[in-house]
mmCIF file of N, CA and C in Angstrom:
data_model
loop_
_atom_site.group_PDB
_atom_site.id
_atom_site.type_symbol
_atom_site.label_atom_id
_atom_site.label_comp_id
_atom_site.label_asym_id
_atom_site.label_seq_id
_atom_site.Cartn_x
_atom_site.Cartn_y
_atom_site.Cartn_z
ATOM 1 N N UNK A 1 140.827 174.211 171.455
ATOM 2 C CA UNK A 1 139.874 174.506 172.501
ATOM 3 C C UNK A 1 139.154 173.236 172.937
ATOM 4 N N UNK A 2 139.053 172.890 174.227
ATOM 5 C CA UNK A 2 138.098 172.124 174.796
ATOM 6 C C UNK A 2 136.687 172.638 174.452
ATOM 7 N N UNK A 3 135.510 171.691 175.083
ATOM 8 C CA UNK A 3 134.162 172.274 175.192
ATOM 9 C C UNK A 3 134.184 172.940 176.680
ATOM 10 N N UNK A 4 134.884 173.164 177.452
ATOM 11 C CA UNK A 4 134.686 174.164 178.360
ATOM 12 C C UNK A 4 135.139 175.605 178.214
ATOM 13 N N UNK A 5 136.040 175.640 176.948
ATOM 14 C CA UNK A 5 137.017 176.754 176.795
ATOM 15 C C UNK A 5 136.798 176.408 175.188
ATOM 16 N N UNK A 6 136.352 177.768 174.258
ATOM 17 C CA UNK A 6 135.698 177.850 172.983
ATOM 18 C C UNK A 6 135.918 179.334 172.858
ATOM 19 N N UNK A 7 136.302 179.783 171.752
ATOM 20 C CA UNK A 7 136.282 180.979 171.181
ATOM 21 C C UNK A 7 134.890 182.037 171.812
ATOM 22 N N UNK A 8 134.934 183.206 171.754
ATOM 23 C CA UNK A 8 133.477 184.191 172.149
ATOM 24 C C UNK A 8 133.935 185.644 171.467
ATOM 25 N N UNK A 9 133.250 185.811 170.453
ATOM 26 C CA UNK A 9 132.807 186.985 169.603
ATOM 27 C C UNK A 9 132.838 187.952 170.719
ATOM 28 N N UNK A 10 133.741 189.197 171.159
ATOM 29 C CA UNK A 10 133.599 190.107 172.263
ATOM 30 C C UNK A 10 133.433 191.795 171.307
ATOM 31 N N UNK A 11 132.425 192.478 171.352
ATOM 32 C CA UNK A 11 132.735 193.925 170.904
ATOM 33 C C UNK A 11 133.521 194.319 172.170
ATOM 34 N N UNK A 12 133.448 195.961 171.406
ATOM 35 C CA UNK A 12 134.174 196.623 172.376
ATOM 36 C C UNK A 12 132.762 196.902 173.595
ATOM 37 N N UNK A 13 132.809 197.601 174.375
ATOM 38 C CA UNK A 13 132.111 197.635 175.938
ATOM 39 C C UNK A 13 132.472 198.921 176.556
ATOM 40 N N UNK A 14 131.444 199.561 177.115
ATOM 41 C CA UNK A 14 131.598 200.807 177.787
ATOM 42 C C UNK A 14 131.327 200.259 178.942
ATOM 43 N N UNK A 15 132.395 200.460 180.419
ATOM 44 C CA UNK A 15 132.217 199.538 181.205
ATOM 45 C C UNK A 15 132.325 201.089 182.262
ATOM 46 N N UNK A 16 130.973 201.269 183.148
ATOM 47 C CA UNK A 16 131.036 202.236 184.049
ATOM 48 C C UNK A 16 131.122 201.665 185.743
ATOM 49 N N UNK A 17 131.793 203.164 186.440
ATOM 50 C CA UNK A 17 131.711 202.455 188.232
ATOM 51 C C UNK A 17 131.947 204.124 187.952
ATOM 52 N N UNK A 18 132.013 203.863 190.278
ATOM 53 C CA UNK A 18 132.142 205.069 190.693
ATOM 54 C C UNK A 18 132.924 205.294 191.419
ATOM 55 N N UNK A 19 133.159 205.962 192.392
ATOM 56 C CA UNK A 19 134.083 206.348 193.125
ATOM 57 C C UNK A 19 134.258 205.859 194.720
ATOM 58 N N UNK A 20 133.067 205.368 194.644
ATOM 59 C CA UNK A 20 132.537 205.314 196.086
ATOM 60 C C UNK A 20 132.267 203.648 196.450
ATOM 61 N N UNK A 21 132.043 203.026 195.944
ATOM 62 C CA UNK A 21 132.197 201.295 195.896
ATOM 63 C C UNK A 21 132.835 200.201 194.586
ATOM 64 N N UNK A 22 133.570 200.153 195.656
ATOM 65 C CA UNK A 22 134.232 198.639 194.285
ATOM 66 C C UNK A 22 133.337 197.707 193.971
ATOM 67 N N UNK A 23 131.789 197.096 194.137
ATOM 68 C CA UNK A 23 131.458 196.436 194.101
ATOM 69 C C UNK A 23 130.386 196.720 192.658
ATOM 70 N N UNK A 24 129.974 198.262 192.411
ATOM 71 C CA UNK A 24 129.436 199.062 191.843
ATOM 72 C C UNK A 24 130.197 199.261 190.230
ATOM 73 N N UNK A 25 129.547 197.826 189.692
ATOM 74 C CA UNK A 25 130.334 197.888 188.162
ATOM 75 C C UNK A 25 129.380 197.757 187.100
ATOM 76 N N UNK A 26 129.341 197.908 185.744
ATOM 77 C CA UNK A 26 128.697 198.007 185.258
ATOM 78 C C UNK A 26 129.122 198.140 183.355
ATOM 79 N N UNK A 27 128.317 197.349 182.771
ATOM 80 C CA UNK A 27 128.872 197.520 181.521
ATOM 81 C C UNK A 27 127.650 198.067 180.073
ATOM 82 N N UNK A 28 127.925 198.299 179.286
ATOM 83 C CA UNK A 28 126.157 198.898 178.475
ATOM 84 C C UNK A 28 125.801 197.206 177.512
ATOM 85 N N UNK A 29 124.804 197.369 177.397
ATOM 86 C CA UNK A 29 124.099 195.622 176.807
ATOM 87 C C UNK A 29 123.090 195.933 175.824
ATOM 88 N N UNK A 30 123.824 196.701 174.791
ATOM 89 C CA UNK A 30 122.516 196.744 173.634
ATOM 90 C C UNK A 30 122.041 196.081 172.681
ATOM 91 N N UNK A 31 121.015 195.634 171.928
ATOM 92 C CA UNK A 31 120.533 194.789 170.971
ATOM 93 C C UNK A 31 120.026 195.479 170.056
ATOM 94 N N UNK A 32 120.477 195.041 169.226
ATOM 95 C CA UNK A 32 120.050 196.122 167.596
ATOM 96 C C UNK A 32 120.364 197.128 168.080
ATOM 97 N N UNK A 33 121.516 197.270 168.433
ATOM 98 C CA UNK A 33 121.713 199.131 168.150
ATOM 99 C C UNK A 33 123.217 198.852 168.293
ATOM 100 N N UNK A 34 123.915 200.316 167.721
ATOM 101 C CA UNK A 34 124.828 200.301 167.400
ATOM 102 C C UNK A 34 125.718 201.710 167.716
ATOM 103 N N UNK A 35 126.699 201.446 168.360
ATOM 104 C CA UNK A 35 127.680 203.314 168.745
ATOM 105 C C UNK A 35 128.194 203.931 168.063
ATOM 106 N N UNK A 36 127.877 204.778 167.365
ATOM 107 C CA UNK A 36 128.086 205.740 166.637
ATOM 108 C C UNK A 36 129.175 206.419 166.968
ATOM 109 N N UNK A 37 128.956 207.176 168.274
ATOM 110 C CA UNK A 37 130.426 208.321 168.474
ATOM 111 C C UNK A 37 130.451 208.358 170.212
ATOM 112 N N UNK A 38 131.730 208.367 170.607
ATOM 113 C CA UNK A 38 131.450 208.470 172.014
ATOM 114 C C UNK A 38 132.506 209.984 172.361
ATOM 115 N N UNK A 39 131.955 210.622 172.846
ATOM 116 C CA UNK A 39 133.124 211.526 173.453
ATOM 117 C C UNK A 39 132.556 211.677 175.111
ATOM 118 N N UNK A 40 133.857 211.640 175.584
ATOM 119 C CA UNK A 40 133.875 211.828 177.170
ATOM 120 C C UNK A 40 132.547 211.100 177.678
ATOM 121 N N UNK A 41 131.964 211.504 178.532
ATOM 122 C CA UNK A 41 130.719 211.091 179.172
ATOM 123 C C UNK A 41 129.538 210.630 178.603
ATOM 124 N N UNK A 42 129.589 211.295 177.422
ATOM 125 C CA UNK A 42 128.284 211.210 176.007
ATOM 126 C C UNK A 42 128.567 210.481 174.732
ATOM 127 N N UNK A 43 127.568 209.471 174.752
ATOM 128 C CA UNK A 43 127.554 208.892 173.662
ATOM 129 C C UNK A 43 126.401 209.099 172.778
ATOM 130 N N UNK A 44 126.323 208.291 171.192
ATOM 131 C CA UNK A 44 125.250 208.027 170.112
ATOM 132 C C UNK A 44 125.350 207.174 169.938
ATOM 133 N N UNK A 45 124.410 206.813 169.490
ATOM 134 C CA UNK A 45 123.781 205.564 169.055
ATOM 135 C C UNK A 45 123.031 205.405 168.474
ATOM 136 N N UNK A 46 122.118 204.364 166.888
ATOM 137 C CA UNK A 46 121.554 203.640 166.188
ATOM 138 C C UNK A 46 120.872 202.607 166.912
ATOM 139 N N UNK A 47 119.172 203.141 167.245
ATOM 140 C CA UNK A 47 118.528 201.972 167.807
ATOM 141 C C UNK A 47 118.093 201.814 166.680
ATOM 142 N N UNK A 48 117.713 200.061 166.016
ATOM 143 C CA UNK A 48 116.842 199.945 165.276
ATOM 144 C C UNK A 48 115.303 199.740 165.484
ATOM 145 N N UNK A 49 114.466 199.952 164.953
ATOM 146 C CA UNK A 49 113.202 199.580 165.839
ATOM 147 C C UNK A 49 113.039 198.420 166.334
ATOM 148 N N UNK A 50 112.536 198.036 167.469
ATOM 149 C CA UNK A 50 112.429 197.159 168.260
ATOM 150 C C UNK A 50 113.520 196.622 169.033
ATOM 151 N N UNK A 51 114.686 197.346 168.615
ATOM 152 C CA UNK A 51 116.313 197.411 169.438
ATOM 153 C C UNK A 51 115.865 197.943 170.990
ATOM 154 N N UNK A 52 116.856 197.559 171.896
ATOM 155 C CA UNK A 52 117.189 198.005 172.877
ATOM 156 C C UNK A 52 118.740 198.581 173.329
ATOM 157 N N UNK A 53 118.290 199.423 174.632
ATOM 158 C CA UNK A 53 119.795 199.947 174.964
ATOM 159 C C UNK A 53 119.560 199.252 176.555
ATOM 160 N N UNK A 54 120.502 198.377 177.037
ATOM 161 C CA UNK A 54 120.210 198.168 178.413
ATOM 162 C C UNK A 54 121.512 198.044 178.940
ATOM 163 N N UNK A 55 121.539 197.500 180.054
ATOM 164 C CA UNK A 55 123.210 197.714 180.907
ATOM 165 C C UNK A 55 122.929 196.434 182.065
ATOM 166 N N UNK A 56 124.318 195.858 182.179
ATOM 167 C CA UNK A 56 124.636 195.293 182.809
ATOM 168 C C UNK A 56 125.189 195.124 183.902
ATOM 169 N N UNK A 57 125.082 194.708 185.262
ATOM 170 C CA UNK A 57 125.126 195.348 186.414
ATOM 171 C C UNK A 57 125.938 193.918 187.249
ATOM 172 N N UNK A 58 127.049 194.470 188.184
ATOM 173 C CA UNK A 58 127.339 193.082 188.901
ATOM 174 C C UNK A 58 128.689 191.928 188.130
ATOM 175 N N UNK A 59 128.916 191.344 188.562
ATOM 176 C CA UNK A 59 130.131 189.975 187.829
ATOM 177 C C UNK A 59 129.674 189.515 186.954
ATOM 178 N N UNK A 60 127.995 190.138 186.378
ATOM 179 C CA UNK A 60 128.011 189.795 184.924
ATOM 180 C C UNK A 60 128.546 191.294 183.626
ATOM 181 N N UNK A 61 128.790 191.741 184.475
ATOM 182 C CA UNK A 61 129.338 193.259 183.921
ATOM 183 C C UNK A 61 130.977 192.859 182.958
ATOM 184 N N UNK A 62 131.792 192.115 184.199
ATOM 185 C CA UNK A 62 132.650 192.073 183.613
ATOM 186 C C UNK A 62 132.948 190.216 183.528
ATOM 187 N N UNK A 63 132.026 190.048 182.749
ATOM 188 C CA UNK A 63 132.641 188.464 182.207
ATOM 189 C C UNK A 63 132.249 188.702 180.947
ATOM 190 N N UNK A 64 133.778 188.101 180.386
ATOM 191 C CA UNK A 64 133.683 187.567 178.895
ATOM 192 C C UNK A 64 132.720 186.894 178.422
ATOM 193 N N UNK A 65 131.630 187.077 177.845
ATOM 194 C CA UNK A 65 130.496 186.975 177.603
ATOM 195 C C UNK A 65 130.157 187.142 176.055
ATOM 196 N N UNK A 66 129.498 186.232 175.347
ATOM 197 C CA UNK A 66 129.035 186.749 173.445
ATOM 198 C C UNK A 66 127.949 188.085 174.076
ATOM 199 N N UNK A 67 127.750 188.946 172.818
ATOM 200 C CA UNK A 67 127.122 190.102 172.980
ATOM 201 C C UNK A 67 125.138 189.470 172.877
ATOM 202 N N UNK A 68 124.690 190.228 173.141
ATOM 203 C CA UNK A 68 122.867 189.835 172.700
ATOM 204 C C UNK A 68 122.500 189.467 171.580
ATOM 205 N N UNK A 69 122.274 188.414 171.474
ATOM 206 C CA UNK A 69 121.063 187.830 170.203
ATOM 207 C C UNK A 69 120.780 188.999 169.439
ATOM 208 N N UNK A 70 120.002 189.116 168.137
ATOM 209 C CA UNK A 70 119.447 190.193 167.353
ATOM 210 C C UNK A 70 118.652 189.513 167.580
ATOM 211 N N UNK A 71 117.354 190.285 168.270
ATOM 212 C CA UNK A 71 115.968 190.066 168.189
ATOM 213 C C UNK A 71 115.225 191.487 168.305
ATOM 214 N N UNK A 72 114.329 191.147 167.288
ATOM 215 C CA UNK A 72 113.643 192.432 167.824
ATOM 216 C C UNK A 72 111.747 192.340 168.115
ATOM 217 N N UNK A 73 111.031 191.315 168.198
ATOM 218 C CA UNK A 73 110.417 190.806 168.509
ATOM 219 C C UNK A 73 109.846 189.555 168.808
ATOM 220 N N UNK A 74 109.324 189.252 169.805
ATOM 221 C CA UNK A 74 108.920 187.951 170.937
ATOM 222 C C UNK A 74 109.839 187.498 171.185
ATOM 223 N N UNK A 75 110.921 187.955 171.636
ATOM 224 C CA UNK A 75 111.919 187.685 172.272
ATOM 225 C C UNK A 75 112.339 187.182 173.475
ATOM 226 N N UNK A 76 113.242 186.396 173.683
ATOM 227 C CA UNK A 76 113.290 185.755 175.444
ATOM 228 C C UNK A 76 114.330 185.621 175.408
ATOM 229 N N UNK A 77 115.229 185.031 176.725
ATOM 230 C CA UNK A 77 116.319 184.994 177.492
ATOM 231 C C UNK A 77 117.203 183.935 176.507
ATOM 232 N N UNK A 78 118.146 183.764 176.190
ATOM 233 C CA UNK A 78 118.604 182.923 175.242
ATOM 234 C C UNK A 78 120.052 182.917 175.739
ATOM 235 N N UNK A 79 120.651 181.762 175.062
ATOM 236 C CA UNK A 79 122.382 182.051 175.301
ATOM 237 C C UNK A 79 122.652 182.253 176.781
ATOM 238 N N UNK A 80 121.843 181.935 177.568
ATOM 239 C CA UNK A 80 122.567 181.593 179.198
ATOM 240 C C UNK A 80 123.891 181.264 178.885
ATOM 241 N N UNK A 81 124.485 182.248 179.613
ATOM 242 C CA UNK A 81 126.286 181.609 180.269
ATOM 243 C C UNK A 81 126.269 180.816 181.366
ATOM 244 N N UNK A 82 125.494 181.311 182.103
ATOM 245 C CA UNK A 82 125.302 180.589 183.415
ATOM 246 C C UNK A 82 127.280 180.141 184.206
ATOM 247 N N UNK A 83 128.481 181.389 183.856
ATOM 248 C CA UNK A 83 129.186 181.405 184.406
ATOM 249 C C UNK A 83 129.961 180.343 183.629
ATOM 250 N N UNK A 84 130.081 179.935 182.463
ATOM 251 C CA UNK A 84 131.264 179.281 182.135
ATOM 252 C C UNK A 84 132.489 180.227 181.250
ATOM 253 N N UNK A 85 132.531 181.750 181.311
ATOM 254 C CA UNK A 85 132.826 181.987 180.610
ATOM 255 C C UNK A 85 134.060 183.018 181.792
ATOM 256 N N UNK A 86 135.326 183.823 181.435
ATOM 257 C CA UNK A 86 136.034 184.072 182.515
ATOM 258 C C UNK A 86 135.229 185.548 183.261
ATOM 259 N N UNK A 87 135.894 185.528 184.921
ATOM 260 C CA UNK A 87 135.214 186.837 184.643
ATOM 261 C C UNK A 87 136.590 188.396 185.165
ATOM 262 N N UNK A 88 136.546 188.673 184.504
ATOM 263 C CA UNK A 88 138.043 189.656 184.424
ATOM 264 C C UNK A 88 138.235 190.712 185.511
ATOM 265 N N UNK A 89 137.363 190.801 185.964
ATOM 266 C CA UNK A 89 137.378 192.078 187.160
ATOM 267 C C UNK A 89 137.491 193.225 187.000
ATOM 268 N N UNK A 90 137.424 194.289 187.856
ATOM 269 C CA UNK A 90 137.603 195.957 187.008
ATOM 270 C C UNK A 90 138.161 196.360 188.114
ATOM 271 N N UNK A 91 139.015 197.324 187.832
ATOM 272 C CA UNK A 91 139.704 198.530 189.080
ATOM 273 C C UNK A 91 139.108 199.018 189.672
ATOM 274 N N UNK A 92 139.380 199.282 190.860
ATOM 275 C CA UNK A 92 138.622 200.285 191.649
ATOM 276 C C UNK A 92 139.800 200.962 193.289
ATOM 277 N N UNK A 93 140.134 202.121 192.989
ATOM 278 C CA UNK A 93 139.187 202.879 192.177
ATOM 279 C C UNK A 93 139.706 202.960 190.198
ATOM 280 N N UNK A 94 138.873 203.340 189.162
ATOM 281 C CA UNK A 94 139.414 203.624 188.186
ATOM 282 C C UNK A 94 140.392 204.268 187.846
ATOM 283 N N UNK A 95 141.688 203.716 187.392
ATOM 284 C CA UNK A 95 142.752 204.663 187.276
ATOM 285 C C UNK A 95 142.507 206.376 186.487
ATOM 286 N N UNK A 96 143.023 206.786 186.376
ATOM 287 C CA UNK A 96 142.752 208.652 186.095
ATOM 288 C C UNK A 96 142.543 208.049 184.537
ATOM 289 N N UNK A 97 144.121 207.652 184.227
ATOM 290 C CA UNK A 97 144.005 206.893 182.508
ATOM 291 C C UNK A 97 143.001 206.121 182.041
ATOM 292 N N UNK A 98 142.343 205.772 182.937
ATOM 293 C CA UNK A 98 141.563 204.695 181.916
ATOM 294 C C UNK A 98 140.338 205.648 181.699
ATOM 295 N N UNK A 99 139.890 206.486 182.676
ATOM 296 C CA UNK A 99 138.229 207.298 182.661
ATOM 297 C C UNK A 99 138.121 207.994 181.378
ATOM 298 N N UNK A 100 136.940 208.035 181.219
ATOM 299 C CA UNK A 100 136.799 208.962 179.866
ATOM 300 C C UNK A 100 136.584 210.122 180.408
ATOM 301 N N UNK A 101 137.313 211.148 179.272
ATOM 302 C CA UNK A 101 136.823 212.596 179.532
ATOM 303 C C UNK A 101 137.130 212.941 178.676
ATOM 304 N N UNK A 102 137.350 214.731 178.235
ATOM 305 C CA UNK A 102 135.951 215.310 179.024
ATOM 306 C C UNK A 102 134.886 214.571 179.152
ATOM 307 N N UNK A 103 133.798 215.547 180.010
ATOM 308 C CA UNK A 103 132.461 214.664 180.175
ATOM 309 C C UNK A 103 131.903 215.317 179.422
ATOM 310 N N UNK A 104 131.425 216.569 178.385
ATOM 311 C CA UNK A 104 131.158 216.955 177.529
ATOM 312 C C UNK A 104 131.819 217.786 176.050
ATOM 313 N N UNK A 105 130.744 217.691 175.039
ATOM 314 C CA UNK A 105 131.472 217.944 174.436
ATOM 315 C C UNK A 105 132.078 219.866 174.264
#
């Protein structure tokens, strides 16, 4: 690896859109917490205290990106990518195969 191109720790990613704009992407961005079980539309999850659940919106949705810092207090912006990292794109519309379902359980 060069220093422009370096290994990146990736979990897995629940990456949502809709039906109605390709531009409309989106991936989940949690800190201290952890997914438990997902079926169809509904998921669980392990916040720890002072964890968050947040989401990611836009061409930072789908770039290869390290996951959030563990912080759980006085926390700030850290680990800027600031775009050196690839960014993979998403379908649209979502193929039938890839959507999750059911949407309940």
């Amino acid at each position: 690896f060069t220093p422009e191109c370096y290994p990146v720790p990736v979990r897995p990613r629940i990456n949502f859109a809709n039906d109605f704009s390709a531009k409309f992407v989106g991936r989940d961005s949690p800190q201290v917490a952890a997914r438990l079980n997902q079926f169809g539309g509904l998921s669980t999850w392990r916040v720890a205290s002072g964890g968050r659940m947040g989401m990611v919106l836009g061409e930072d949705a789908v770039e290869v990106a390290p996951p959030a810092t563990t912080c759980v207090a006085n926390c700030q912006a850290q680990d800027r990518v600031k775009g050196k990292f690839p960014v993979l794109g998403f379908p649209f519309p979502v193929p039938t195969a890839s959507r999750v379902t059911p949407q309940f359980p």
